[in-house]
PDB file of C-alpha atoms in Angstrom:
ATOM      1  CA  MET B   1      -3.062  -5.418  39.657  1.00  0.00           C
ATOM      2  CA  ASN B   2      -0.039  -6.602  38.091  1.00  0.00           C
ATOM      3  CA  GLU B   3       1.434  -3.860  35.577  1.00  0.00           C
ATOM      4  CA  GLN B   4       0.690  -4.335  32.010  1.00  0.00           C
ATOM      5  CA  PRO B   5       3.624  -5.022  29.820  1.00  0.00           C
ATOM      6  CA  PRO B   6       4.942  -2.277  28.660  1.00  0.00           C
ATOM      7  CA  VAL B   7       4.596  -3.193  24.478  1.00  0.00           C
ATOM      8  CA  LEU B   8       1.265  -4.017  22.711  1.00  0.00           C
ATOM      9  CA  VAL B   9       1.726  -5.581  19.433  1.00  0.00           C
ATOM     10  CA  THR B  10      -1.891  -5.176  17.871  1.00  0.00           C
ATOM     11  CA  ARG B  11      -1.490  -8.059  15.476  1.00  0.00           C
ATOM     12  CA  ARG B  12       0.785 -11.464  14.684  1.00  0.00           C
ATOM     13  CA  LEU B  13       3.887 -10.286  13.024  1.00  0.00           C
ATOM     14  CA  ALA B  14       6.317 -12.260  10.806  1.00  0.00           C
ATOM     15  CA  PRO B  15       7.998 -15.081  11.995  1.00  0.00           C
ATOM     16  CA  GLY B  16      10.751 -14.441  14.626  1.00  0.00           C
ATOM     17  CA  VAL B  17       9.837 -10.656  15.034  1.00  0.00           C
ATOM     18  CA  VAL B  18       7.869 -10.773  18.301  1.00  0.00           C
ATOM     19  CA  GLU B  19      10.309 -13.517  19.598  1.00  0.00           C
ATOM     20  CA  ARG B  20      13.222 -11.038  18.796  1.00  0.00           C
ATOM     21  CA  LEU B  21      11.009  -7.867  20.863  1.00  0.00           C
ATOM     22  CA  SER B  22      10.133 -10.233  23.612  1.00  0.00           C
ATOM     23  CA  ALA B  23      14.102 -10.603  24.499  1.00  0.00           C
ATOM     24  CA  GLN B  24      14.292  -7.204  25.353  1.00  0.00           C
ATOM     25  CA  LEU B  25      10.794  -6.008  26.464  1.00  0.00           C
ATOM     26  CA  GLU B  26       7.846  -7.783  28.078  1.00  0.00           C
ATOM     27  CA  VAL B  27       5.320  -8.180  25.135  1.00  0.00           C
ATOM     28  CA  ALA B  28       1.452  -8.445  25.054  1.00  0.00           C
ATOM     29  CA  LEU B  29       0.606  -9.876  21.732  1.00  0.00           C
ATOM     30  CA  HIS B  30      -2.918 -10.044  19.935  1.00  0.00           C
ATOM     31  CA  ASP B  31      -1.762 -13.302  18.420  1.00  0.00           C
ATOM     32  CA  SER B  32      -4.173 -13.194  14.949  1.00  0.00           C
ATOM     33  CA  GLU B  33      -4.399 -12.090  11.788  1.00  0.00           C
ATOM     34  CA  LEU B  34      -7.788 -10.588  12.385  1.00  0.00           C
ATOM     35  CA  PRO B  35      -7.790  -7.138  14.073  1.00  0.00           C
ATOM     36  CA  MET B  36      -9.274  -6.324  17.719  1.00  0.00           C
ATOM     37  CA  SER B  37     -12.607  -4.757  18.104  1.00  0.00           C
ATOM     38  CA  ARG B  38     -12.425  -1.174  18.726  1.00  0.00           C
ATOM     39  CA  ALA B  39     -13.535  -1.662  22.186  1.00  0.00           C
ATOM     40  CA  GLY B  40     -10.842  -4.522  22.732  1.00  0.00           C
ATOM     41  CA  LEU B  41      -8.287  -2.241  21.463  1.00  0.00           C
ATOM     42  CA  LEU B  42      -8.953   0.264  23.572  1.00  0.00           C
ATOM     43  CA  GLU B  43      -9.022  -1.669  26.757  1.00  0.00           C
ATOM     44  CA  ALA B  44      -5.929  -3.134  25.375  1.00  0.00           C
ATOM     45  CA  VAL B  45      -3.900   0.008  25.238  1.00  0.00           C
ATOM     46  CA  ARG B  46      -4.142   0.904  28.845  1.00  0.00           C
ATOM     47  CA  GLY B  47      -0.975   1.618  30.574  1.00  0.00           C
ATOM     48  CA  ARG B  48       1.284   0.800  27.464  1.00  0.00           C
ATOM     49  CA  ARG B  49       4.518   2.327  26.717  1.00  0.00           C
ATOM     50  CA  ALA B  50       4.729   1.606  23.046  1.00  0.00           C
ATOM     51  CA  LEU B  51       2.315   0.141  20.810  1.00  0.00           C
ATOM     52  CA  ILE B  52       3.215  -1.525  17.192  1.00  0.00           C
ATOM     53  CA  THR B  53       0.153  -1.126  15.035  1.00  0.00           C
ATOM     54  CA  THR B  54      -1.120  -1.464  11.726  1.00  0.00           C
ATOM     55  CA  LEU B  55      -3.027   0.233   9.212  1.00  0.00           C
ATOM     56  CA  ASP B  56      -6.382  -1.093  10.596  1.00  0.00           C
ATOM     57  CA  GLU B  57      -6.183   0.507  13.784  1.00  0.00           C
ATOM     58  CA  ARG B  58      -7.162   3.969  13.831  1.00  0.00           C
ATOM     59  CA  VAL B  59      -4.709   5.693  16.587  1.00  0.00           C
ATOM     60  CA  ASP B  60      -6.798   8.923  17.397  1.00  0.00           C
ATOM     61  CA  ALA B  61      -7.189  11.189  20.480  1.00  0.00           C
ATOM     62  CA  GLU B  62      -9.568   8.612  21.802  1.00  0.00           C
ATOM     63  CA  LEU B  63      -7.244   5.800  21.883  1.00  0.00           C
ATOM     64  CA  LEU B  64      -4.553   7.857  22.767  1.00  0.00           C
ATOM     65  CA  ASP B  65      -6.407   8.974  25.680  1.00  0.00           C
ATOM     66  CA  ALA B  66      -7.226   5.622  26.606  1.00  0.00           C
ATOM     67  CA  ALA B  67      -3.568   4.467  26.590  1.00  0.00           C
ATOM     68  CA  GLY B  68      -2.528   7.138  29.162  1.00  0.00           C
ATOM     69  CA  PRO B  69       0.139   9.339  29.747  1.00  0.00           C
ATOM     70  CA  ASP B  70       2.957   6.527  29.732  1.00  0.00           C
ATOM     71  CA  LEU B  71       2.941   6.436  26.185  1.00  0.00           C
ATOM     72  CA  GLN B  72       5.960   7.084  24.466  1.00  0.00           C
ATOM     73  CA  VAL B  73       5.641   5.494  20.456  1.00  0.00           C
ATOM     74  CA  VAL B  74       3.455   4.424  18.163  1.00  0.00           C
ATOM     75  CA  ALA B  75       5.218   2.051  15.804  1.00  0.00           C
ATOM     76  CA  ASN B  76       3.418   1.634  12.547  1.00  0.00           C
ATOM     77  CA  HIS B  77       3.851  -1.452  10.707  1.00  0.00           C
ATOM     78  CA  ALA B  78       3.571   0.357   7.096  1.00  0.00           C
ATOM     79  CA  VAL B  79       4.979   2.858   5.190  1.00  0.00           C
ATOM     80  CA  GLY B  80       1.524   4.695   5.066  1.00  0.00           C
ATOM     81  CA  TYR B  81       0.276   6.327   8.445  1.00  0.00           C
ATOM     82  CA  HIS B  82      -3.200   7.661   7.622  1.00  0.00           C
ATOM     83  CA  ASN B  83      -4.709   5.549  10.342  1.00  0.00           C
ATOM     84  CA  VAL B  84      -2.857   7.594  12.813  1.00  0.00           C
ATOM     85  CA  ASP B  85      -3.393  11.404  13.819  1.00  0.00           C
ATOM     86  CA  VAL B  86       0.254  12.493  13.828  1.00  0.00           C
ATOM     87  CA  ALA B  87      -0.801  15.995  15.301  1.00  0.00           C
ATOM     88  CA  ALA B  88      -2.502  14.408  18.364  1.00  0.00           C
ATOM     89  CA  CYS B  89       0.414  12.249  18.967  1.00  0.00           C
ATOM     90  CA  ALA B  90       2.500  15.301  18.700  1.00  0.00           C
ATOM     91  CA  GLU B  91       0.695  17.303  21.345  1.00  0.00           C
ATOM     92  CA  ARG B  92       1.078  14.324  23.940  1.00  0.00           C
ATOM     93  CA  GLY B  93       4.517  13.938  23.061  1.00  0.00           C
ATOM     94  CA  ILE B  94       4.376  10.341  21.529  1.00  0.00           C
ATOM     95  CA  THR B  95       6.773   9.625  18.756  1.00  0.00           C
ATOM     96  CA  VAL B  96       5.150   8.166  15.934  1.00  0.00           C
ATOM     97  CA  THR B  97       7.229   6.048  13.139  1.00  0.00           C
ATOM     98  CA  ASN B  98       6.866   3.731  10.249  1.00  0.00           C
ATOM     99  CA  THR B  99       8.777   1.223   7.970  1.00  0.00           C
ATOM    100  CA  PRO B 100       9.753   2.815   4.840  1.00  0.00           C
ATOM    101  CA  GLY B 101      12.241   1.644   2.681  1.00  0.00           C
ATOM    102  CA  VAL B 102      12.297  -2.322   3.530  1.00  0.00           C
ATOM    103  CA  LEU B 103       9.417  -2.875   1.648  1.00  0.00           C
ATOM    104  CA  THR B 104      10.348  -0.934  -1.638  1.00  0.00           C
ATOM    105  CA  ALA B 105      11.372  -3.908  -4.216  1.00  0.00           C
ATOM    106  CA  ALA B 106       8.553  -6.276  -3.061  1.00  0.00           C
ATOM    107  CA  THR B 107       5.830  -3.620  -3.464  1.00  0.00           C
ATOM    108  CA  ALA B 108       7.445  -2.797  -6.965  1.00  0.00           C
ATOM    109  CA  ASP B 109       7.902  -6.518  -7.731  1.00  0.00           C
ATOM    110  CA  MET B 110       3.932  -6.891  -7.059  1.00  0.00           C
ATOM    111  CA  ALA B 111       3.000  -3.659  -9.058  1.00  0.00           C
ATOM    112  CA  TRP B 112       4.724  -5.613 -12.047  1.00  0.00           C
ATOM    113  CA  ALA B 113       2.796  -8.561 -11.442  1.00  0.00           C
ATOM    114  CA  LEU B 114      -0.470  -6.968 -11.077  1.00  0.00           C
ATOM    115  CA  LEU B 115       0.345  -5.250 -14.411  1.00  0.00           C
ATOM    116  CA  LEU B 116       1.633  -8.290 -16.334  1.00  0.00           C
ATOM    117  CA  ALA B 117      -1.622 -10.241 -14.942  1.00  0.00           C
ATOM    118  CA  ALA B 118      -4.076  -7.421 -16.131  1.00  0.00           C
ATOM    119  CA  THR B 119      -2.554  -6.779 -19.528  1.00  0.00           C
ATOM    120  CA  ARG B 120      -2.464 -10.127 -20.402  1.00  0.00           C
ATOM    121  CA  ARG B 121      -5.665 -11.160 -18.967  1.00  0.00           C
ATOM    122  CA  LEU B 122      -4.525 -14.025 -16.520  1.00  0.00           C
ATOM    123  CA  GLY B 123      -7.096 -13.840 -13.888  1.00  0.00           C
ATOM    124  CA  GLU B 124      -9.592 -14.417 -16.752  1.00  0.00           C
ATOM    125  CA  GLY B 125      -7.395 -17.325 -18.345  1.00  0.00           C
ATOM    126  CA  GLU B 126      -7.052 -18.862 -14.895  1.00  0.00           C
ATOM    127  CA  ARG B 127     -11.020 -18.836 -13.893  1.00  0.00           C
ATOM    128  CA  LEU B 128     -11.787 -20.030 -17.553  1.00  0.00           C
ATOM    129  CA  LEU B 129      -9.561 -23.168 -16.922  1.00  0.00           C
ATOM    130  CA  ARG B 130     -10.900 -23.759 -13.414  1.00  0.00           C
ATOM    131  CA  SER B 131     -14.413 -23.104 -14.746  1.00  0.00           C
ATOM    132  CA  GLY B 132     -13.843 -26.400 -16.824  1.00  0.00           C
ATOM    133  CA  GLU B 133     -15.747 -24.272 -19.841  1.00  0.00           C
ATOM    134  CA  PRO B 134     -14.443 -25.915 -23.310  1.00  0.00           C
ATOM    135  CA  TRP B 135     -12.034 -23.583 -25.041  1.00  0.00           C
ATOM    136  CA  ALA B 136      -9.678 -23.752 -27.584  1.00  0.00           C
ATOM    137  CA  TRP B 137      -6.296 -22.226 -28.831  1.00  0.00           C
ATOM    138  CA  ALA B 138      -7.182 -19.433 -31.500  1.00  0.00           C
ATOM    139  CA  PRO B 139      -5.398 -16.517 -33.231  1.00  0.00           C
ATOM    140  CA  THR B 140      -7.684 -14.067 -31.820  1.00  0.00           C
ATOM    141  CA  PHE B 141      -8.122 -16.265 -28.105  1.00  0.00           C
ATOM    142  CA  MET B 142      -7.922 -13.812 -25.422  1.00  0.00           C
ATOM    143  CA  LEU B 143      -5.896 -11.150 -26.761  1.00  0.00           C
ATOM    144  CA  GLY B 144      -3.846  -8.887 -24.268  1.00  0.00           C
ATOM    145  CA  LEU B 145      -1.668  -5.960 -24.646  1.00  0.00           C
ATOM    146  CA  GLU B 146       2.138  -6.068 -25.299  1.00  0.00           C
ATOM    147  CA  LEU B 147       4.124  -3.735 -22.878  1.00  0.00           C
ATOM    148  CA  THR B 148       7.283  -3.935 -24.538  1.00  0.00           C
ATOM    149  CA  GLY B 149       7.837  -0.070 -25.682  1.00  0.00           C
ATOM    150  CA  THR B 150       4.573   0.956 -24.165  1.00  0.00           C
ATOM    151  CA  GLN B 151       4.395   4.263 -22.340  1.00  0.00           C
ATOM    152  CA  LEU B 152       4.315   4.353 -18.791  1.00  0.00           C
ATOM    153  CA  GLY B 153       2.820   6.603 -15.963  1.00  0.00           C
ATOM    154  CA  VAL B 154       3.760   6.719 -12.563  1.00  0.00           C
ATOM    155  CA  LEU B 155       1.905   8.872 -10.578  1.00  0.00           C
ATOM    156  CA  GLY B 156       3.899   9.193  -7.392  1.00  0.00           C
ATOM    157  CA  MET B 157       7.146   8.825  -7.848  1.00  0.00           C
ATOM    158  CA  GLY B 158       8.456   8.251  -4.388  1.00  0.00           C
ATOM    159  CA  ARG B 159      10.521   5.239  -3.553  1.00  0.00           C
ATOM    160  CA  ILE B 160       8.240   2.521  -4.641  1.00  0.00           C
ATOM    161  CA  GLY B 161       7.683   4.488  -7.863  1.00  0.00           C
ATOM    162  CA  GLN B 162      11.309   5.066  -8.849  1.00  0.00           C
ATOM    163  CA  ALA B 163      11.568   0.972  -8.216  1.00  0.00           C
ATOM    164  CA  VAL B 164       8.553   0.405 -10.746  1.00  0.00           C
ATOM    165  CA  ALA B 165      10.163   3.107 -13.146  1.00  0.00           C
ATOM    166  CA  ARG B 166      13.501   1.200 -12.872  1.00  0.00           C
ATOM    167  CA  ARG B 167      11.578  -2.144 -13.733  1.00  0.00           C
ATOM    168  CA  ALA B 168      10.127  -0.514 -16.759  1.00  0.00           C
ATOM    169  CA  LYS B 169      13.767  -0.892 -18.383  1.00  0.00           C
ATOM    170  CA  GLY B 170      13.607  -4.108 -18.802  1.00  0.00           C
ATOM    171  CA  PHE B 171      10.197  -3.608 -21.264  1.00  0.00           C
ATOM    172  CA  ASP B 172      11.854  -0.820 -22.986  1.00  0.00           C
ATOM    173  CA  MET B 173       9.333   1.463 -21.729  1.00  0.00           C
ATOM    174  CA  PRO B 174       9.657   5.175 -21.415  1.00  0.00           C
ATOM    175  CA  VAL B 175       8.328   6.348 -18.146  1.00  0.00           C
ATOM    176  CA  ARG B 176       6.851   9.939 -17.156  1.00  0.00           C
ATOM    177  CA  TYR B 177       5.668  10.659 -13.740  1.00  0.00           C
ATOM    178  CA  HIS B 178       3.864  13.008 -11.602  1.00  0.00           C
ATOM    179  CA  ASN B 179       4.969  14.550  -8.397  1.00  0.00           C
ATOM    180  CA  ARG B 180       4.034  17.743  -7.008  1.00  0.00           C
ATOM    181  CA  ASN B 181       7.524  18.634  -7.740  1.00  0.00           C
ATOM    182  CA  PRO B 182       9.836  17.172 -10.180  1.00  0.00           C
ATOM    183  CA  LEU B 183      12.667  15.083  -9.108  1.00  0.00           C
ATOM    184  CA  PRO B 184      16.459  15.730  -9.445  1.00  0.00           C
ATOM    185  CA  PRO B 185      17.764  14.488 -12.682  1.00  0.00           C
ATOM    186  CA  GLU B 186      19.928  11.438 -10.848  1.00  0.00           C
ATOM    187  CA  GLN B 187      16.789  10.686  -8.839  1.00  0.00           C
ATOM    188  CA  ALA B 188      14.183  10.703 -11.814  1.00  0.00           C
ATOM    189  CA  ASP B 189      16.893   8.429 -13.965  1.00  0.00           C
ATOM    190  CA  GLY B 190      15.586   9.219 -17.237  1.00  0.00           C
ATOM    191  CA  ALA B 191      12.001   9.830 -16.494  1.00  0.00           C
ATOM    192  CA  GLU B 192       9.955  12.543 -17.560  1.00  0.00           C
ATOM    193  CA  TRP B 193       7.866  14.651 -14.895  1.00  0.00           C
ATOM    194  CA  LEU B 194       4.678  15.879 -16.399  1.00  0.00           C
ATOM    195  CA  PRO B 195       1.798  17.940 -15.073  1.00  0.00           C
ATOM    196  CA  LEU B 196      -0.904  15.565 -13.905  1.00  0.00           C
ATOM    197  CA  GLU B 197      -3.463  15.993 -16.758  1.00  0.00           C
ATOM    198  CA  GLN B 198      -0.687  15.419 -19.396  1.00  0.00           C
ATOM    199  CA  LEU B 199       0.649  12.500 -17.506  1.00  0.00           C
ATOM    200  CA  LEU B 200      -3.178  10.935 -17.496  1.00  0.00           C
ATOM    201  CA  SER B 201      -3.751  11.520 -21.496  1.00  0.00           C
ATOM    202  CA  THR B 202      -0.676  10.158 -22.457  1.00  0.00           C
ATOM    203  CA  SER B 203      -0.011   7.054 -20.160  1.00  0.00           C
ATOM    204  CA  THR B 204      -1.279   4.076 -21.938  1.00  0.00           C
ATOM    205  CA  VAL B 205      -0.253   2.211 -18.677  1.00  0.00           C
ATOM    206  CA  LEU B 206      -0.579   4.025 -15.299  1.00  0.00           C
ATOM    207  CA  VAL B 207       0.686   2.620 -11.770  1.00  0.00           C
ATOM    208  CA  VAL B 208      -0.735   4.761  -8.783  1.00  0.00           C
ATOM    209  CA  THR B 209       1.887   4.502  -5.866  1.00  0.00           C
ATOM    210  CA  CYS B 210       1.488   7.872  -4.400  1.00  0.00           C
ATOM    211  CA  PRO B 211       0.652   8.228  -0.923  1.00  0.00           C
ATOM    212  CA  LEU B 212      -2.916   8.590   0.559  1.00  0.00           C
ATOM    213  CA  SER B 213      -3.509  12.152   2.245  1.00  0.00           C
ATOM    214  CA  GLU B 214      -6.331  14.577   2.053  1.00  0.00           C
ATOM    215  CA  ALA B 215      -5.022  15.888  -0.865  1.00  0.00           C
ATOM    216  CA  THR B 216      -4.720  12.715  -2.637  1.00  0.00           C
ATOM    217  CA  ARG B 217      -7.789  11.101  -1.660  1.00  0.00           C
ATOM    218  CA  HIS B 218      -9.737  10.327  -4.616  1.00  0.00           C
ATOM    219  CA  LEU B 219      -7.491  12.365  -6.801  1.00  0.00           C
ATOM    220  CA  LEU B 220      -8.381  10.005 -10.060  1.00  0.00           C
ATOM    221  CA  ASP B 221     -11.649  10.230  -9.959  1.00  0.00           C
ATOM    222  CA  ALA B 222     -14.168   9.771 -12.902  1.00  0.00           C
ATOM    223  CA  PRO B 223     -13.395  13.011 -14.588  1.00  0.00           C
ATOM    224  CA  ARG B 224      -9.428  12.451 -14.238  1.00  0.00           C
ATOM    225  CA  LEU B 225      -9.572   8.695 -15.278  1.00  0.00           C
ATOM    226  CA  ALA B 226     -11.446   9.862 -18.131  1.00  0.00           C
ATOM    227  CA  LEU B 227      -8.169  11.823 -19.454  1.00  0.00           C
ATOM    228  CA  LEU B 228      -6.401   8.607 -20.001  1.00  0.00           C
ATOM    229  CA  PRO B 229      -6.228   7.330 -23.274  1.00  0.00           C
ATOM    230  CA  PRO B 230      -8.947   4.549 -24.542  1.00  0.00           C
ATOM    231  CA  GLY B 231      -8.020   1.373 -23.613  1.00  0.00           C
ATOM    232  CA  ALA B 232      -5.403   2.355 -20.973  1.00  0.00           C
ATOM    233  CA  VAL B 233      -4.453   0.153 -18.013  1.00  0.00           C
ATOM    234  CA  VAL B 234      -4.321   1.344 -14.084  1.00  0.00           C
ATOM    235  CA  VAL B 235      -2.445  -0.167 -11.431  1.00  0.00           C
ATOM    236  CA  SER B 236      -3.333   0.915  -7.987  1.00  0.00           C
ATOM    237  CA  MET B 237      -0.944   0.313  -5.144  1.00  0.00           C
ATOM    238  CA  THR B 238      -2.450   2.739  -2.756  1.00  0.00           C
ATOM    239  CA  ALA B 239      -6.092   2.581  -1.473  1.00  0.00           C
ATOM    240  CA  GLY B 240      -8.366   5.634  -1.729  1.00  0.00           C
ATOM    241  CA  VAL B 241      -6.575   7.357  -4.196  1.00  0.00           C
ATOM    242  CA  VAL B 242      -8.430   5.908  -7.148  1.00  0.00           C
ATOM    243  CA  ASP B 243     -12.101   6.442  -6.733  1.00  0.00           C
ATOM    244  CA  GLU B 244     -12.951   2.377  -6.957  1.00  0.00           C
ATOM    245  CA  GLU B 245     -16.513   3.314  -8.204  1.00  0.00           C
ATOM    246  CA  ALA B 246     -15.554   5.177 -10.734  1.00  0.00           C
ATOM    247  CA  LEU B 247     -12.757   2.764 -11.768  1.00  0.00           C
ATOM    248  CA  ALA B 248     -15.535  -0.057 -11.902  1.00  0.00           C
ATOM    249  CA  ALA B 249     -17.483   2.379 -14.255  1.00  0.00           C
ATOM    250  CA  ALA B 250     -14.588   2.890 -16.762  1.00  0.00           C
ATOM    251  CA  LEU B 251     -14.198  -0.771 -16.979  1.00  0.00           C
ATOM    252  CA  ASP B 252     -17.846  -1.108 -17.564  1.00  0.00           C
ATOM    253  CA  SER B 253     -18.243   1.207 -20.198  1.00  0.00           C
ATOM    254  CA  GLY B 254     -14.957   0.084 -21.968  1.00  0.00           C
ATOM    255  CA  ALA B 255     -12.995   3.240 -21.617  1.00  0.00           C
ATOM    256  CA  LEU B 256     -10.381   0.898 -19.953  1.00  0.00           C
ATOM    257  CA  PHE B 257      -8.924  -2.239 -21.288  1.00  0.00           C
ATOM    258  CA  ALA B 258      -7.993  -3.642 -17.608  1.00  0.00           C
ATOM    259  CA  ALA B 259      -7.296  -2.410 -14.217  1.00  0.00           C
ATOM    260  CA  ALA B 260      -5.735  -3.768 -10.974  1.00  0.00           C
ATOM    261  CA  VAL B 261      -6.004  -2.928  -7.285  1.00  0.00           C
ATOM    262  CA  ASP B 262      -3.826  -4.413  -4.404  1.00  0.00           C
ATOM    263  CA  ASN B 263      -5.533  -2.462  -1.690  1.00  0.00           C
ATOM    264  CA  PHE B 264      -8.856  -1.130  -0.951  1.00  0.00           C
ATOM    265  CA  GLU B 265     -10.419   2.070   0.548  1.00  0.00           C
ATOM    266  CA  ARG B 266     -12.468  -0.017   3.343  1.00  0.00           C
ATOM    267  CA  GLU B 267     -10.536  -3.408   3.796  1.00  0.00           C
ATOM    268  CA  PRO B 268     -11.685  -5.926   3.715  1.00  0.00           C
ATOM    269  CA  ALA B 269     -14.800  -4.857   1.927  1.00  0.00           C
ATOM    270  CA  VAL B 270     -14.244  -4.924  -1.984  1.00  0.00           C
ATOM    271  CA  PRO B 271     -17.118  -2.936  -4.040  1.00  0.00           C
ATOM    272  CA  SER B 272     -19.166  -5.311  -5.615  1.00  0.00           C
ATOM    273  CA  ALA B 273     -18.716  -3.294  -8.541  1.00  0.00           C
ATOM    274  CA  LEU B 274     -15.381  -4.256  -8.836  1.00  0.00           C
ATOM    275  CA  LEU B 275     -15.932  -7.831  -8.046  1.00  0.00           C
ATOM    276  CA  ALA B 276     -17.940  -8.143 -11.065  1.00  0.00           C
ATOM    277  CA  GLN B 277     -15.495  -6.900 -13.698  1.00  0.00           C
ATOM    278  CA  ASP B 278     -13.690  -9.611 -15.574  1.00  0.00           C
ATOM    279  CA  ARG B 279     -10.912  -7.364 -16.606  1.00  0.00           C
ATOM    280  CA  ALA B 280     -10.278  -6.286 -12.738  1.00  0.00           C
ATOM    281  CA  VAL B 281      -7.318  -7.982 -10.979  1.00  0.00           C
ATOM    282  CA  LEU B 282      -7.910  -7.940  -7.362  1.00  0.00           C
ATOM    283  CA  ALA B 283      -5.244  -8.750  -4.578  1.00  0.00           C
ATOM    284  CA  PRO B 284      -6.114  -8.963  -1.035  1.00  0.00           C
ATOM    285  CA  HIS B 285      -3.454  -6.073   0.043  1.00  0.00           C
ATOM    286  CA  LEU B 286      -0.284  -8.313  -1.028  1.00  0.00           C
ATOM    287  CA  GLY B 287       2.251  -5.593  -2.003  1.00  0.00           C
ATOM    288  CA  SER B 288       4.526  -6.258   0.689  1.00  0.00           C
ATOM    289  CA  ALA B 289       3.774  -9.877   1.557  1.00  0.00           C
ATOM    290  CA  THR B 290       6.958 -11.783   1.134  1.00  0.00           C
ATOM    291  CA  VAL B 291       8.635 -13.287   4.569  1.00  0.00           C
ATOM    292  CA  ARG B 292      11.738 -11.148   4.065  1.00  0.00           C
ATOM    293  CA  THR B 293      10.246  -8.144   3.806  1.00  0.00           C
ATOM    294  CA  ARG B 294       7.419  -8.231   6.197  1.00  0.00           C
ATOM    295  CA  GLN B 295       9.930  -9.756   8.934  1.00  0.00           C
ATOM    296  CA  ALA B 296      12.204  -6.414   7.845  1.00  0.00           C
ATOM    297  CA  MET B 297       9.502  -4.433   8.244  1.00  0.00           C
ATOM    298  CA  GLY B 298       8.337  -5.956  12.121  1.00  0.00           C
ATOM    299  CA  ASN B 299      12.259  -5.774  12.885  1.00  0.00           C
ATOM    300  CA  LEU B 300      12.151  -1.973  11.616  1.00  0.00           C
ATOM    301  CA  ALA B 301       9.133  -1.200  14.099  1.00  0.00           C
ATOM    302  CA  VAL B 302      10.761  -3.172  16.940  1.00  0.00           C
ATOM    303  CA  ASP B 303      14.016  -1.253  16.480  1.00  0.00           C
ATOM    304  CA  ASN B 304      12.007   1.731  16.452  1.00  0.00           C
ATOM    305  CA  VAL B 305      10.175   1.186  19.868  1.00  0.00           C
ATOM    306  CA  VAL B 306      13.383  -0.033  21.511  1.00  0.00           C
ATOM    307  CA  ALA B 307      15.039   2.967  20.475  1.00  0.00           C
ATOM    308  CA  VAL B 308      12.547   5.231  21.810  1.00  0.00           C
ATOM    309  CA  LEU B 309      12.094   3.194  25.351  1.00  0.00           C
ATOM    310  CA  THR B 310      15.772   3.014  25.895  1.00  0.00           C
ATOM    311  CA  GLY B 311      16.241   7.071  25.196  1.00  0.00           C
ATOM    312  CA  LYS B 312      17.552   6.880  21.890  1.00  0.00           C
ATOM    313  CA  ASP B 313      16.521   8.501  18.566  1.00  0.00           C
ATOM    314  CA  PRO B 314      13.801   6.428  16.428  1.00  0.00           C
ATOM    315  CA  LEU B 315      15.269   5.045  13.488  1.00  0.00           C
ATOM    316  CA  THR B 316      12.264   6.208  11.089  1.00  0.00           C
ATOM    317  CA  PRO B 317      10.093   8.973  12.739  1.00  0.00           C
ATOM    318  CA  VAL B 318       7.147  10.550  11.391  1.00  0.00           C
ATOM    319  CA  GLY B 319       6.728  14.377  10.996  1.00  0.00           C
ATOM    320  CA  ARG B 320      10.244  15.574  12.087  1.00  0.00           C
TER     321      ARG B 320
END
């Protein structure tokens, strides 16, 4: 039996990325935008030395055992790594890496695109035009919310949260944020730290960028969403932090003016309660979806794999 190529790439990557990796190492590619079946993945990982995975692949003890003792590195093609059992990898001496930094600008831009679409009702407006229904301009027609001078709250002031906050300056929006701990003043760049409940109660617009963990899963449940001012807007850039059913209920009751969600807790499934909401702007996980950013993410994953397999330190290790 022929030896397996040392590297398995579990999904089609941006143009040029796999070709760059193939120039250095033999690669097996699942050349599809759709994930492998679990059974197919468990078979495909056998004997590999490196995996480039996405958030859809669950990297747990079962998969690591299927891969076998040669596996040295799991390079997750994402900033988040809640799909990877980092402790199980560490027990087996397997390095885990992610792709932070390179997608910050694109994701922050997307947060603002969603925010503008939600506050100015662009989704509703486009659906109306495409429906062919009659309409006429009027002083009261499809009124939205104005962002200039509005209070912005950022939940999760990491790289992406800070980039979202910087963009608020163009709209003259004061920024408040919540992290577990306040940032140094030079990083906060004028934004004010508040306890979570106080942030929620004072944020006309809330952008959620904190990473998903056991501590943050459904952090914004129904009681916490109820703390937001009447007519607030929520933009969720992290699956699982906002309870999607509670968000839909808050829209349905009129407590929220609008909401926007870029990725979902059970992708590709989207809750029917959200799909039914005209004031919900829904995007299919497009935060980092630019050619330049996806190439940078892929190339960083490649660099991590090559570094580990050639005995060098990884560029962006997780859990060190």
